[in-house]
Coordinates of C-alpha atoms in Angstrom, one line a residue:
M69 CA 55.8 93.0 98.2
A70 CA 58.0 90.7 96.2
E71 CA 61.3 90.0 97.9
H72 CA 64.3 91.7 96.3
G73 CA 67.6 93.2 97.3
L74 CA 69.2 92.1 100.5
R75 CA 67.5 89.3 102.4
H76 CA 66.9 89.9 106.1
R77 CA 66.0 87.5 108.9
R78 CA 62.4 88.1 109.9
L79 CA 61.3 88.7 113.4
A80 CA 58.5 87.0 115.3
V81 CA 56.3 89.9 116.3
T82 CA 53.6 88.1 118.1
S83 CA 55.3 88.2 121.5
C84 CA 55.0 91.4 123.6
S85 CA 58.1 90.8 125.6
P86 CA 61.7 90.0 124.7
C87 CA 63.1 86.6 125.4
F88 CA 66.7 85.5 125.6
T89 CA 68.1 82.0 126.0
L90 CA 71.7 81.3 126.7
E91 CA 73.8 78.1 126.3
N92 CA 77.0 78.8 128.1
S93 CA 79.2 76.5 126.2
V94 CA 81.6 76.6 123.3
D95 CA 80.5 74.4 120.5
I96 CA 83.1 73.9 117.8
Q97 CA 82.2 72.1 114.6
E98 CA 85.2 71.4 112.4
V99 CA 85.8 70.3 108.8
P100 CA 89.6 69.8 108.8
M101 CA 91.3 71.2 105.7
T102 CA 94.7 72.8 105.0
K103 CA 93.5 76.3 104.6
S104 CA 90.2 77.2 106.3
V105 CA 87.8 79.9 107.4
V106 CA 87.0 80.2 111.1
L107 CA 83.5 81.6 111.4
A108 CA 82.2 83.3 114.5
D109 CA 78.7 82.5 115.8
P110 CA 76.9 84.6 116.9
R111 CA 77.6 87.4 114.3
G112 CA 75.6 89.8 112.3
F113 CA 72.1 91.1 112.9
C114 CA 70.9 91.8 116.4
A115 CA 67.2 92.0 117.5
G116 CA 67.3 95.8 117.4
V117 CA 68.7 96.0 113.9
D118 CA 66.3 93.4 112.7
R119 CA 63.4 95.4 114.1
A120 CA 64.5 98.6 112.6
I121 CA 64.9 97.2 109.1
L122 CA 61.7 95.3 109.3
T123 CA 60.0 98.6 110.3
V124 CA 60.9 100.2 107.1
Q125 CA 60.2 97.1 105.0
T126 CA 56.7 96.9 106.6
I127 CA 55.9 100.5 105.7
L128 CA 57.1 99.9 102.1
K129 CA 55.1 96.7 101.8
A130 CA 51.9 98.5 103.1
A131 CA 52.5 101.3 100.6
E132 CA 52.9 98.8 97.7
S133 CA 49.7 96.9 98.8
S134 CA 47.7 100.1 98.8
G135 CA 49.1 101.4 95.5
K136 CA 51.0 104.2 97.1
L137 CA 54.6 103.1 96.5
H138 CA 54.7 105.5 93.6
R139 CA 52.5 108.4 94.5
E140 CA 51.0 110.9 92.0
D141 CA 52.2 113.8 94.2
G142 CA 55.8 112.6 93.8
L143 CA 56.2 112.0 97.6
P144 CA 58.0 108.8 98.7
P145 CA 56.3 106.1 100.7
V146 CA 58.5 106.7 103.7
Y147 CA 61.3 109.0 105.0
V148 CA 64.0 107.8 107.3
R149 CA 66.0 110.2 109.5
R150 CA 69.7 109.2 109.3
Q151 CA 70.8 105.7 108.4
I152 CA 68.3 103.2 109.8
V153 CA 71.3 101.2 110.9
H154 CA 75.0 101.8 110.3
N155 CA 75.4 99.7 107.2
K156 CA 75.6 101.2 103.8
H157 CA 74.4 98.1 102.0
V158 CA 71.2 98.0 104.1
V159 CA 70.6 101.7 103.5
E160 CA 71.2 101.4 99.7
D161 CA 68.9 98.4 99.5
L162 CA 66.0 100.2 101.3
A163 CA 66.6 103.3 99.2
G164 CA 66.3 101.1 96.1
Q165 CA 62.9 100.0 97.3
G166 CA 61.6 103.5 97.7
A167 CA 62.7 104.8 101.1
V168 CA 64.2 108.3 101.2
F169 CA 66.9 108.9 103.8
V170 CA 67.5 112.4 105.2
Q171 CA 70.0 113.8 107.7
E172 CA 67.6 116.2 109.3
L173 CA 63.8 116.7 109.4
S174 CA 64.2 120.0 107.7
E175 CA 64.9 118.2 104.5
I176 CA 61.3 116.7 104.6
P177 CA 58.8 119.0 102.9
D178 CA 55.7 120.2 104.7
A179 CA 53.6 118.5 102.0
A180 CA 54.9 115.2 103.2
A181 CA 53.8 115.9 106.8
A182 CA 50.4 117.1 105.5
A183 CA 50.0 113.8 103.5
G184 CA 50.9 111.7 106.5
I185 CA 54.0 110.2 105.0
P186 CA 55.7 108.1 107.8
V187 CA 59.0 109.4 109.2
V188 CA 61.1 106.6 110.8
F189 CA 63.6 107.4 113.5
S190 CA 66.6 105.1 113.3
A191 CA 67.6 102.3 115.7
H192 CA 70.1 104.7 117.4
G193 CA 67.5 106.9 118.9
V194 CA 67.0 110.7 118.8
S195 CA 67.0 113.6 121.2
P196 CA 63.9 115.4 122.5
V197 CA 64.7 118.3 120.2
V198 CA 64.2 116.1 117.2
K199 CA 60.9 114.7 118.6
S200 CA 59.6 118.2 119.3
E201 CA 60.4 119.3 115.8
A202 CA 58.5 116.4 114.4
Q203 CA 55.5 117.0 116.6
R204 CA 55.5 120.7 115.8
R205 CA 55.4 120.0 112.1
G206 CA 52.6 117.3 112.5
M207 CA 54.8 114.5 111.2
H208 CA 53.6 110.9 111.4
V209 CA 56.6 109.4 113.3
V210 CA 57.4 105.7 113.6
D211 CA 60.1 105.3 116.2
A212 CA 62.4 102.4 115.4
T213 CA 64.8 103.2 118.3
C214 CA 66.3 99.9 119.7
P215 CA 64.5 99.1 122.9
L216 CA 67.9 98.7 124.6
V217 CA 68.8 102.3 123.6
G218 CA 65.4 103.4 124.7
K219 CA 66.2 101.9 128.1
V220 CA 69.2 104.2 128.5
H221 CA 67.1 107.3 127.5
R222 CA 64.6 106.4 130.2
E223 CA 67.4 105.9 132.7
V224 CA 68.7 109.4 132.0
L225 CA 65.2 110.9 132.6
R226 CA 64.8 109.0 135.8
F227 CA 68.2 109.9 137.3
V228 CA 67.8 113.5 136.4
R229 CA 64.4 113.6 138.1
E230 CA 66.1 112.1 141.2
G231 CA 68.8 114.8 141.2
Y232 CA 71.7 113.0 139.7
E233 CA 74.5 114.1 137.5
I234 CA 75.2 111.5 134.8
V235 CA 78.6 110.5 133.5
Y236 CA 78.0 108.9 130.1
I237 CA 80.7 106.8 128.4
G238 CA 80.2 107.0 124.6
H239 CA 81.6 108.1 121.3
K240 CA 81.3 111.8 120.6
G241 CA 79.2 112.4 117.5
H242 CA 77.7 108.9 117.4
D243 CA 74.0 109.1 116.7
E244 CA 73.2 107.1 119.8
A245 CA 75.3 109.3 122.1
V246 CA 73.9 112.5 120.6
G247 CA 70.4 111.3 121.3
V248 CA 71.1 110.2 124.9
V249 CA 73.0 113.4 125.8
G250 CA 70.2 115.4 124.2
E251 CA 67.8 114.1 126.9
S252 CA 69.4 116.5 129.4
P253 CA 72.5 118.2 128.1
E254 CA 73.1 120.1 131.3
H255 CA 73.2 117.0 133.4
V256 CA 74.7 114.4 131.1
H257 CA 78.5 114.6 130.9
L258 CA 79.9 112.6 127.9
I259 CA 83.4 111.1 128.1
E260 CA 85.1 108.8 125.7
H261 CA 88.4 107.7 127.3
E262 CA 89.9 107.0 130.7
S263 CA 92.0 110.2 130.3
D264 CA 88.7 112.2 130.0
V265 CA 88.0 111.5 133.7
D266 CA 90.4 114.2 134.7
S267 CA 88.2 116.8 133.0
L268 CA 85.3 116.1 135.4
D269 CA 84.8 117.9 138.6
F270 CA 82.0 117.0 141.1
A271 CA 81.7 117.9 144.7
P272 CA 81.6 115.0 147.2
D273 CA 77.9 115.6 147.9
T274 CA 76.9 115.4 144.2
K275 CA 74.8 112.4 143.3
L276 CA 76.6 110.6 140.5
V277 CA 75.6 107.7 138.2
L278 CA 77.4 106.0 135.3
L279 CA 75.7 105.1 132.0
S280 CA 77.2 104.0 128.7
Q281 CA 76.6 103.7 125.0
T282 CA 75.1 100.3 124.2
T283 CA 77.6 99.4 121.5
L284 CA 80.6 99.6 123.8
S285 CA 81.9 96.6 125.6
V286 CA 82.8 95.6 129.1
D287 CA 86.5 95.4 128.2
E288 CA 86.4 98.7 126.4
T289 CA 84.9 100.6 129.3
A290 CA 86.7 98.8 132.2
G291 CA 89.6 101.2 132.4
T292 CA 87.3 104.3 132.3
I293 CA 85.0 102.9 134.9
A294 CA 87.9 102.1 137.2
A295 CA 89.2 105.6 136.8
L296 CA 85.8 107.1 137.6
K297 CA 85.4 104.9 140.7
A298 CA 88.9 105.9 141.8
R299 CA 88.2 109.6 141.5
F300 CA 84.5 109.5 142.5
P301 CA 84.2 106.5 144.8
W302 CA 80.5 107.2 145.4
I303 CA 79.5 107.0 141.8
E304 CA 76.6 104.6 141.2
E305 CA 75.8 102.2 138.4
P306 CA 72.4 101.3 137.0
P307 CA 70.8 98.0 138.3
S308 CA 71.6 96.3 134.9
S309 CA 74.3 97.0 132.4
D310 CA 73.7 99.3 129.5
I311 CA 76.0 97.2 127.2
C312 CA 74.0 95.5 124.5
Y313 CA 73.8 91.7 124.7
A314 CA 74.7 91.4 121.0
T315 CA 77.8 93.6 121.4
S316 CA 79.1 91.4 124.3
N317 CA 78.3 88.1 122.5
R318 CA 79.9 89.1 119.2
Q319 CA 83.1 90.3 120.9
A320 CA 83.3 87.1 123.0
A321 CA 83.0 85.0 119.9
V322 CA 85.5 86.9 117.9
K323 CA 88.1 86.6 120.8
L324 CA 87.9 82.8 120.4
V325 CA 88.0 83.0 116.6
A326 CA 91.1 85.2 116.8
Q327 CA 92.9 82.5 118.9
Q328 CA 92.4 80.0 116.2
S329 CA 93.2 82.2 113.2
D330 CA 96.2 83.8 111.5
C331 CA 94.2 86.9 110.5
V332 CA 90.6 88.1 111.0
V333 CA 88.2 89.9 108.7
I334 CA 85.3 91.8 110.2
V335 CA 82.4 92.7 107.8
G336 CA 80.9 96.0 108.7
S337 CA 80.8 99.7 107.8
A338 CA 83.3 102.3 109.0
N339 CA 80.7 104.3 110.9
S340 CA 79.5 101.2 112.8
S341 CA 80.8 101.5 116.3
N342 CA 80.4 97.8 117.1
S343 CA 82.0 96.7 113.8
V344 CA 85.1 98.8 114.4
R345 CA 85.3 97.6 118.0
L346 CA 85.1 94.0 116.8
M347 CA 88.1 94.6 114.6
E348 CA 90.0 96.0 117.6
V349 CA 89.0 93.0 119.8
A350 CA 90.1 90.7 117.0
Q351 CA 93.5 92.4 116.8
E352 CA 93.9 92.2 120.5
G353 CA 93.3 88.4 120.3
L354 CA 95.7 88.0 117.4
G355 CA 98.5 90.0 119.0
E356 CA 101.7 89.8 117.0
R357 CA 100.5 86.6 115.1
G358 CA 98.5 88.5 112.5
K359 CA 96.3 91.4 111.5
A360 CA 92.6 92.2 111.7
Y361 CA 90.8 94.0 108.9
R362 CA 87.4 95.6 108.4
V363 CA 85.6 95.5 105.0
D364 CA 82.2 96.6 103.9
D365 CA 82.0 93.6 101.5
A366 CA 84.0 91.1 99.6
N367 CA 85.1 93.8 97.0
E368 CA 87.4 95.4 99.6
L369 CA 89.4 92.2 100.3
D370 CA 93.0 92.4 99.4
P371 CA 94.6 89.1 98.4
S372 CA 97.9 90.2 99.9
W373 CA 96.3 90.0 103.3
F374 CA 96.2 86.2 103.1
E375 CA 99.7 85.4 101.8
G376 CA 101.2 82.8 104.1
V377 CA 97.9 82.5 106.0
E378 CA 96.4 79.1 106.8
S379 CA 93.2 80.2 108.7
V380 CA 91.1 83.3 108.3
G381 CA 88.7 84.3 111.1
I382 CA 85.4 86.0 110.0
S383 CA 82.8 87.8 112.0
S384 CA 80.4 90.8 111.3
G385 CA 78.9 93.7 113.1
A386 CA 75.4 93.8 114.4
S387 CA 74.0 95.7 111.4
V388 CA 75.5 93.4 108.7
P389 CA 73.3 91.1 106.5
D390 CA 74.7 87.6 106.5
E391 CA 74.8 87.5 102.7
L392 CA 77.7 90.0 102.9
V393 CA 79.6 87.5 105.0
S394 CA 78.8 84.8 102.5
G395 CA 80.3 86.9 99.8
V396 CA 83.5 87.1 101.8
I397 CA 83.6 83.4 102.4
D398 CA 83.0 82.7 98.7
T399 CA 85.9 85.0 97.8
L400 CA 88.2 83.3 100.2
R401 CA 87.1 79.9 99.0
N402 CA 88.2 80.9 95.5
Q403 CA 91.6 81.8 97.1
G404 CA 92.0 78.3 98.4
F405 CA 90.4 78.6 101.9
T406 CA 88.0 75.6 101.4
G407 CA 87.9 74.4 105.0
M408 CA 85.2 75.6 107.4
K409 CA 85.3 75.8 111.2
S410 CA 82.4 77.3 113.1
V411 CA 83.0 78.6 116.6
E412 CA 79.7 79.0 118.5
T413 CA 79.8 80.6 122.0
I414 CA 76.2 81.2 122.8
K415 CA 72.7 80.8 121.4
E416 CA 70.7 84.0 120.9
N417 CA 67.0 84.1 120.9
M418 CA 66.1 87.8 121.4
H419 CA 63.1 89.3 119.6
F420 CA 61.6 92.7 119.7
V421 CA 58.1 93.6 118.5
L422 CA 57.5 96.2 115.9
P423 CA 57.1 99.8 117.0
A424 CA 53.7 100.7 118.5
E425 CA 52.8 102.9 115.6
L426 CA 52.8 99.9 113.3
R427 CA 51.2 97.5 115.7
R428 CA 48.2 99.8 116.1
K429 CA 47.5 99.5 112.4
K430 CA 47.2 95.7 112.5

């Protein structure tokens, strides 16, 4: 399929296990100028987002190769339940290539299931109820759930089998949280804030374990975890953190960027949990010195934000294509921010293979 629309970094899909290399140093490359951009690195796409987008692109490419991109029966080449990732530009681009996005499986006609049209589950994961409905209707499901989110789902099932009650820190209504809680609604107790701990009531002999949404941060959950441990000293934590590596890395980078900037712009959609949190982390780093903003793209920039500003920090959420960041940089360059400083905190080399449903076809 000819490349068009947004360009996405491609994944290496030959390895069956993720790899991750770290360089625990801060590498700052500077081109000194009067007014400059301070660019966070890492930023943008994480491995789970890359994998989810590539999943839909792979299905579209296969449909085009087989002459089924535009079917005689009027059915699309692929359905995607909810936004594949929380970025409107990515969704619009894939929709322009032929993907049809639905909120619920009930929007997909029976004829599509009978024809074997692929139905992709988004990177945020789904509950067993959704999986059961798809199975009942005979849908050809391709599950693009991020493997790190899938890990939390498996933890829920394991701890429930072992007789635990699970306290889950997450955002109510977020697709990821809905899917995780849906694994065992009677045993998973969702809380958002430290103040929510008071609403929980467990007997001292209750086996308790703490899990969290992957797009939160260590800083964001610290107060809530401390309150949980104070009230329920016996609560356990999983062997490894549920917080996504990309979430932690991007927040660490934006903290340093904020220290060197007069204001910070985060590129990301309003419904992206990690993008919103990046803006909050940037604001915490700026303090009273300046303000942090979130935009979907360069069109939302307000020139008044940069009056009297010498340096603008820039980062982006884990579901944001880098060309959207480039658009912001270009706009700022036209406003006189011609210098460039890159703040690199860590090297990322995480890759996830395509979903099994697609690998089996190769």
